[in-house]
């Protein structure tokens, strides 16, 4: 902006000396079209180059020392685990309707190992709408009124106190378990956890307490873990809900039996705690599997695209691959794997790399085309899940309390014989043991490695310093174009007024134009502000619409659209009209509006890139071309050249694509075909976003939608 | 800022005032959800409401309010506002009464700003008249700067946040504005009272004594005296009545007397209320001493906390002196250059203080942005206005996000937050520099109009 002014000045009165930086600025602004084309292309290209630029992961924290000790988990522990699996899958244990029996069995097993055991009752909390949750600290859950005895879950918690520890730190092992309809996989995951647990009661090297949480997943895995964490981290001192829950006969029954059968043991009724959590592992075993070898999938995305420290993933990956011989998977967008254009792009990069290598042997940046395609698919899914802002598993609940956590899902080759089962128990158990042993070595919390990264494969990552370049290229044209538009709008109005006047009147008109020139953008700023205000209202509307009972997604969506349009019209008539008529005569007003719009988009994207990079990147891909190209259609029609015609077509296409529901529709269509998409989908998608407090929701409501409306209003500007 | 309109009739002025009051009242009813009172941008160790409540509680239990380094404000605030921290109305938000006091303080400040702005505008018109420039500069195009300034102050998100966030800055700002209002309308006891209270509450307004002396000595803002002389030389008639008055010492001595009286009064009151708890010395040590030695290094939107967290202990005193002298260094040159525009000088001083003070909050920015509204006519051709506006918006959104990234998510670190603080400081510097140069250009333009040069020098 500094340069913009200078330029406008230098147009009128060429100055003898202009500083180099100012000259550079003037150059950039006067060639803003070419610069923005180059920058945008570079941004998109850099995005596609990311899989090539990915680095191999390495263990950054020395204290971790993964795999340096030989695993201690023996067949004895495995047979212990097997015993638990058998007891749990035994049909007798499922007799009770609430599945309390199986919780009792688990608790009994834990007690036999000498662990401290407690039950944690919780009421599944309905997902509420907290639009400002991102900015506030995690608070203790609000007390809800209507608890009923029929809906509560029981988490079983076992704690091993470390013999050498001071009890200030803990490692959490979570196994989701639904007592009512547990599959064999869940029982097996409990078996693995139990075998590790039984080992850990005996070892002497333990420096951190071990918490084993058997999360009752009948109301969802996430809800159970989140409820337990909330209780753990933010205790309620005057809770009204606890006595309420105690009233329920079933729960009391549970405790009585327990207390009766094992008196004087380490069972306790109250909530038990260990130290602060160093990290958490969520262990799952999948029931069915089509793979030909034992694989382990890592899920790491927490809410709002937060990732656990990369070292945690590194440790798991290292131990699984190099010690236990498991294949490690991270999520991929499978539909991208077969796309031919991606393959050809990969081949182009590969051949380019070959050429580069032949020119100078030290340039080794190429990767094979297949690897490129796979890396891109992984990167795309990494971006997608981060952008969604919805955690991919129960580990997401931990990230809200700054605890690094991942979900490990073991998918074994499917067979039922006992040898195979023992093998899985042994290898899974040894993997968990190794990870726990590494984390146990930590002296501080995870801080050494990256928090901001994208995975392109389990052992490759793109760090924040690299992927920000792509984003920076993409949004770099925005301030430049805003500045050049601002300068144009100002200088053109000056010229038109100054030319026709006689010398004596020059001062007069100058005075007049000066008085409005510098602050003329206020009008446009007001329009932009109103539209953003409208965006805020639109984002709040679903909260009220969701209160309407018995509403199908389609109806809700229709109501939403209707109310949004209504509120836009109201706001426009209340706030904008007196000014609009007063200043409608301004020339090139659309340029100022565009300039301010672009500035606001720049602020919004910059802000979002800090909150959730993936959302900002995807948003920038949509919004930057739309903002930069927007120009009144009337002007283009009037010009009638090929260039303006092309721009008009681009504008119309972008105007359709960038509308958030349309963008989602296209995305869905590309991923699973256009056949089964309908209008209600968008509503459901939005509902899931705000239920998970995703910042993406706010981004769509308060940055993208207003930007789209402003661009459309520029397109249809009557100038 | 965004609601500034070019032409504001008095009807729509009152509409906006009501709307802003209603908006505040709505926000007051959701204090829990917003959690503004714990934001570092809003409540500094000096302005925090929770500390005030703590100080009051300590005093009620017969301990020194300054025990435990919790409270660092004035003992008078404790006596006046303290009871409001514990008074509750059934079924209402906890601190409703205190919030209402802040709202009233804001409205009173806005009204005082408006009255002062009208004064300034009249003075400006009068001086244009005596320079015979009324025709050249279309006076009908002149904006009602008082109304605009009042609206900027009331509708500024910073003011609203400071008011709803239960900080004491609305009251401190009111004292500053009271002082300027009194000086502009020549109510000398009022000006002295405002100055003494403002200084007592937050120390930095002490330097406003220079603009106040100029205001009392030669009246409100006008073009340089030189211009009048030139004008009259051209006409070759020296009409003394049309000249701005020379500096008169009478009101200044009057002011000094009143200021002395008020400060003795305030000190006696403080002494009485702190009689059992170590007396005035204790107060000086834990209010002014606390401000000057930057003891509390918790993050805020200023730049000092980061610097003093890093600096070696044995350099600390040296850098403390350097940072505070920084403000004093700027006083004299600015006073010489802008002596004909004392109100503008006051704005510049307030802006510089809020940039360099040890515990800045958004309430301070709210004050100088409001004062900036007085000069819309003079600053019409200020440069970088859009850039500054976008910068303020961007920083005020980015700063909470960075804080969250550092404190709650743990993925960022202190540098993230400090980066926004530096950008904020730079923006303020650009604002002050551009503002002052625009004002000087305006004076230059007036001179050119008088001497009849065809083109203006720099604008």
CSV table of C-alpha atoms in Angstrom, one decimal, chain A residues 1-3 5-6 9 12-13 15 132 134-138 142 303-304 306-307 399-400 402 451-452 486 506-508 510-512 514-522 525-526 529 575 578-579 583 595-596 599 603 606-607 610-612, chain B residues 1-7 16 33-35 39 135-138 141 372 376 379-387 389-391 393-394 397-402 404-411 416 445 449 453-459:
chain,number,residue,atom,x,y,z
A,1,UNK,CA,0.0,0.0,0.0
A,2,UNK,CA,2.9,2.3,0.7
A,3,UNK,CA,4.0,2.1,-2.8
A,5,UNK,CA,0.4,6.1,-2.9
A,6,UNK,CA,3.8,6.9,-4.1
A,9,UNK,CA,2.0,10.8,-6.6
A,12,UNK,CA,1.2,13.6,-11.1
A,13,UNK,CA,4.6,15.1,-10.3
A,15,UNK,CA,10.0,13.1,-8.3
A,132,UNK,CA,-16.5,-19.5,19.7
A,134,UNK,CA,-11.9,-22.3,19.2
A,135,UNK,CA,-11.0,-19.2,21.1
A,136,UNK,CA,-11.9,-20.3,24.5
A,137,UNK,CA,-10.2,-22.7,26.8
A,138,UNK,CA,-11.6,-26.2,27.3
A,142,UNK,CA,-22.0,-27.5,31.3
A,303,UNK,CA,-10.2,-31.2,15.6
A,304,UNK,CA,-9.4,-28.2,13.4
A,306,UNK,CA,-4.4,-30.3,14.6
A,307,UNK,CA,-1.9,-33.0,14.5
A,399,UNK,CA,-5.6,-32.9,21.5
A,400,UNK,CA,-8.1,-30.5,23.1
A,402,UNK,CA,-2.7,-30.6,24.5
A,451,UNK,CA,3.2,-30.1,15.0
A,452,UNK,CA,2.4,-28.5,11.7
A,486,UNK,CA,-7.1,1.3,-5.2
A,506,UNK,CA,-7.7,23.8,-9.9
A,507,UNK,CA,-7.1,24.5,-6.2
A,508,UNK,CA,-10.8,24.4,-5.6
A,510,UNK,CA,-8.4,19.7,-5.7
A,511,UNK,CA,-9.6,20.6,-2.3
A,512,UNK,CA,-12.9,18.9,-3.0
A,514,UNK,CA,-8.9,15.5,-1.7
A,515,UNK,CA,-11.6,15.7,0.9
A,516,UNK,CA,-13.2,12.6,-0.5
A,517,UNK,CA,-10.2,10.8,-2.1
A,518,UNK,CA,-8.4,9.5,0.9
A,519,UNK,CA,-11.4,8.2,2.7
A,520,UNK,CA,-13.6,7.2,-0.2
A,521,UNK,CA,-12.9,3.6,0.4
A,522,UNK,CA,-15.0,3.9,3.6
A,525,UNK,CA,-15.6,-0.9,3.5
A,526,UNK,CA,-19.1,-0.4,4.8
A,529,UNK,CA,-18.6,-5.0,6.6
A,575,UNK,CA,-27.9,-0.2,6.8
A,578,UNK,CA,-29.1,5.9,2.6
A,579,UNK,CA,-25.4,5.8,1.6
A,583,UNK,CA,-22.6,7.8,-3.5
A,595,UNK,CA,-10.1,-3.7,-3.6
A,596,UNK,CA,-11.6,-3.8,-0.1
A,599,UNK,CA,-8.1,-7.0,1.3
A,603,UNK,CA,-7.0,-11.1,6.0
A,606,UNK,CA,-4.1,-15.3,6.3
A,607,UNK,CA,-6.0,-15.8,9.6
A,610,UNK,CA,-2.8,-20.0,11.0
A,611,UNK,CA,-5.9,-21.7,12.5
A,612,UNK,CA,-6.2,-24.5,10.0
B,1,UNK,CA,-14.3,3.0,12.5
B,2,UNK,CA,-16.3,1.3,9.8
B,3,UNK,CA,-19.4,3.1,10.8
B,4,UNK,CA,-18.1,6.5,10.2
B,5,UNK,CA,-20.4,8.3,7.8
B,6,UNK,CA,-19.8,11.3,5.8
B,7,UNK,CA,-22.9,13.1,6.7
B,16,UNK,CA,-26.1,5.1,16.5
B,33,UNK,CA,-19.5,-17.1,26.7
B,34,UNK,CA,-17.1,-14.4,25.6
B,35,UNK,CA,-14.7,-14.6,28.5
B,39,UNK,CA,-8.1,-11.8,27.6
B,135,UNK,CA,-14.5,30.7,0.2
B,136,UNK,CA,-11.6,28.7,-0.9
B,137,UNK,CA,-12.3,25.8,1.4
B,138,UNK,CA,-15.9,24.8,1.1
B,141,UNK,CA,-18.5,20.4,3.1
B,372,UNK,CA,-8.4,11.0,15.9
B,376,UNK,CA,-11.3,14.4,10.1
B,379,UNK,CA,-6.7,14.7,8.0
B,380,UNK,CA,-8.9,14.2,4.9
B,381,UNK,CA,-5.9,13.5,2.7
B,382,UNK,CA,-4.1,11.3,5.1
B,383,UNK,CA,-2.2,8.6,3.4
B,384,UNK,CA,-2.4,4.8,3.9
B,385,UNK,CA,-5.8,5.0,5.4
B,386,UNK,CA,-7.0,1.8,3.9
B,387,UNK,CA,-3.8,0.1,4.7
B,389,UNK,CA,-7.6,0.1,8.6
B,390,UNK,CA,-6.9,-3.3,7.2
B,391,UNK,CA,-3.9,-3.6,9.4
B,393,UNK,CA,-8.6,-5.3,11.6
B,394,UNK,CA,-6.1,-8.0,10.7
B,397,UNK,CA,-8.2,-10.8,14.7
B,398,UNK,CA,-4.8,-12.4,14.4
B,399,UNK,CA,-3.6,-11.6,17.9
B,400,UNK,CA,-6.2,-13.8,19.8
B,401,UNK,CA,-5.6,-16.6,17.3
B,402,UNK,CA,-1.8,-16.5,17.9
B,404,UNK,CA,-4.6,-19.4,21.4
B,405,UNK,CA,-2.0,-21.2,19.3
B,406,UNK,CA,0.6,-20.5,21.9
B,407,UNK,CA,-1.3,-21.0,25.2
B,408,UNK,CA,-4.0,-23.5,24.5
B,409,UNK,CA,-2.9,-25.5,21.5
B,410,UNK,CA,0.7,-25.6,22.3
B,411,UNK,CA,1.6,-25.7,18.6
B,416,UNK,CA,3.9,-16.0,17.3
B,445,UNK,CA,-1.7,23.9,2.2
B,449,UNK,CA,-3.6,29.3,-0.2
B,453,UNK,CA,1.0,29.7,-4.7
B,454,UNK,CA,-0.7,27.8,-7.4
B,455,UNK,CA,0.4,24.3,-6.4
B,456,UNK,CA,0.5,22.9,-3.0
B,457,UNK,CA,3.9,21.7,-1.9
B,458,UNK,CA,3.5,18.1,-1.1
B,459,UNK,CA,-0.1,17.0,-0.9
